[in-house]
Amino acid sequence: MKFNVEVRIKLKKGMLNPEAATIQRALALLGYEVENTNTMDIITFTMEEDNKRKVKEEVEDMCQRLLCNPVIHDYKINIKPED
């Protein structure tokens, strides 16, 4: 069975985010006043596995070992069966 996987990775609250700060300053220079700017990485891929539970376990392992730094990042995993 194939599953579509989406992993959303963002910095934990309180971590410095220079990319978001630069975007917020640039928007202000263009005349847009925004607050609480944040950036996020979205990684998508397809996995073939017997069940959703096994996919979740493997993606959790991927996040812990490679996709993010659990010390500074929060992440959310979305898994859906491929139609």
JSON list of C-alpha atoms in Angstrom, two decimals, residues 32-83:
[
{"chain": "A", "resi": 32, "resn": "TYR", "atom": "CA", "xyz": [3.42, 45.82, 4.64]},
{"chain": "A", "resi": 33, "resn": "GLU", "atom": "CA", "xyz": [3.32, 45.62, 8.42]},
{"chain": "A", "resi": 34, "resn": "VAL", "atom": "CA", "xyz": [3.17, 42.01, 9.58]},
{"chain": "A", "resi": 35, "resn": "GLU", "atom": "CA", "xyz": [3.83, 40.40, 12.96]},
{"chain": "A", "resi": 36, "resn": "ASN", "atom": "CA", "xyz": [4.92, 36.98, 14.16]},
{"chain": "A", "resi": 37, "resn": "THR", "atom": "CA", "xyz": [6.60, 36.02, 10.90]},
{"chain": "A", "resi": 38, "resn": "ASN", "atom": "CA", "xyz": [7.74, 32.41, 10.84]},
{"chain": "A", "resi": 39, "resn": "THR", "atom": "CA", "xyz": [9.23, 30.08, 8.24]},
{"chain": "A", "resi": 40, "resn": "MET", "atom": "CA", "xyz": [8.64, 26.39, 7.76]},
{"chain": "A", "resi": 41, "resn": "ASP", "atom": "CA", "xyz": [10.11, 23.59, 5.67]},
{"chain": "A", "resi": 42, "resn": "ILE", "atom": "CA", "xyz": [7.66, 21.15, 4.08]},
{"chain": "A", "resi": 43, "resn": "ILE", "atom": "CA", "xyz": [9.00, 17.82, 2.88]},
{"chain": "A", "resi": 44, "resn": "THR", "atom": "CA", "xyz": [6.74, 15.48, 0.90]},
{"chain": "A", "resi": 45, "resn": "PHE", "atom": "CA", "xyz": [7.34, 11.96, -0.33]},
{"chain": "A", "resi": 46, "resn": "THR", "atom": "CA", "xyz": [5.59, 8.64, -0.98]},
{"chain": "A", "resi": 47, "resn": "MET", "atom": "CA", "xyz": [6.27, 5.42, 0.91]},
{"chain": "A", "resi": 48, "resn": "GLU", "atom": "CA", "xyz": [5.16, 1.89, 0.29]},
{"chain": "A", "resi": 49, "resn": "GLU", "atom": "CA", "xyz": [4.42, -0.06, 3.46]},
{"chain": "A", "resi": 50, "resn": "ASP", "atom": "CA", "xyz": [1.89, -2.55, 4.87]},
{"chain": "A", "resi": 51, "resn": "ASN", "atom": "CA", "xyz": [0.11, -0.09, 7.17]},
{"chain": "A", "resi": 52, "resn": "LYS", "atom": "CA", "xyz": [-0.02, 3.51, 8.35]},
{"chain": "A", "resi": 53, "resn": "ARG", "atom": "CA", "xyz": [1.45, 2.68, 11.78]},
{"chain": "A", "resi": 54, "resn": "LYS", "atom": "CA", "xyz": [4.64, 1.33, 10.19]},
{"chain": "A", "resi": 55, "resn": "VAL", "atom": "CA", "xyz": [4.94, 4.43, 7.98]},
{"chain": "A", "resi": 56, "resn": "LYS", "atom": "CA", "xyz": [4.56, 6.68, 11.05]},
{"chain": "A", "resi": 57, "resn": "GLU", "atom": "CA", "xyz": [7.30, 4.78, 12.91]},
{"chain": "A", "resi": 58, "resn": "GLU", "atom": "CA", "xyz": [9.69, 5.06, 9.97]},
{"chain": "A", "resi": 59, "resn": "VAL", "atom": "CA", "xyz": [8.99, 8.75, 9.37]},
{"chain": "A", "resi": 60, "resn": "GLU", "atom": "CA", "xyz": [9.46, 9.50, 13.10]},
{"chain": "A", "resi": 61, "resn": "ASP", "atom": "CA", "xyz": [12.86, 7.80, 12.84]},
{"chain": "A", "resi": 62, "resn": "MET", "atom": "CA", "xyz": [13.71, 9.84, 9.73]},
{"chain": "A", "resi": 63, "resn": "CYS", "atom": "CA", "xyz": [12.83, 13.06, 11.56]},
{"chain": "A", "resi": 64, "resn": "GLN", "atom": "CA", "xyz": [14.91, 12.19, 14.61]},
{"chain": "A", "resi": 65, "resn": "ARG", "atom": "CA", "xyz": [17.93, 11.03, 12.61]},
{"chain": "A", "resi": 66, "resn": "LEU", "atom": "CA", "xyz": [18.05, 13.30, 9.56]},
{"chain": "A", "resi": 67, "resn": "LEU", "atom": "CA", "xyz": [15.19, 15.60, 8.65]},
{"chain": "A", "resi": 68, "resn": "CYS", "atom": "CA", "xyz": [15.30, 17.88, 11.69]},
{"chain": "A", "resi": 69, "resn": "ASN", "atom": "CA", "xyz": [17.17, 18.69, 14.87]},
{"chain": "A", "resi": 70, "resn": "PRO", "atom": "CA", "xyz": [14.79, 17.78, 17.73]},
{"chain": "A", "resi": 71, "resn": "VAL", "atom": "CA", "xyz": [16.62, 20.22, 20.02]},
{"chain": "A", "resi": 72, "resn": "ILE", "atom": "CA", "xyz": [15.61, 23.28, 17.98]},
{"chain": "A", "resi": 73, "resn": "HIS", "atom": "CA", "xyz": [12.81, 22.06, 15.68]},
{"chain": "A", "resi": 74, "resn": "ASP", "atom": "CA", "xyz": [9.20, 21.00, 16.08]},
{"chain": "A", "resi": 75, "resn": "TYR", "atom": "CA", "xyz": [7.68, 18.85, 13.38]},
{"chain": "A", "resi": 76, "resn": "LYS", "atom": "CA", "xyz": [4.29, 17.53, 12.35]},
{"chain": "A", "resi": 77, "resn": "ILE", "atom": "CA", "xyz": [3.75, 14.42, 10.25]},
{"chain": "A", "resi": 78, "resn": "ASN", "atom": "CA", "xyz": [0.70, 13.95, 8.00]},
{"chain": "A", "resi": 79, "resn": "ILE", "atom": "CA", "xyz": [0.17, 10.55, 6.40]},
{"chain": "A", "resi": 80, "resn": "LYS", "atom": "CA", "xyz": [-2.59, 9.74, 3.90]},
{"chain": "A", "resi": 81, "resn": "PRO", "atom": "CA", "xyz": [-3.17, 6.65, 1.80]},
{"chain": "A", "resi": 82, "resn": "GLU", "atom": "CA", "xyz": [-2.52, 7.32, -1.87]},
{"chain": "A", "resi": 83, "resn": "ASP", "atom": "CA", "xyz": [-5.77, 7.43, -3.85]}
]
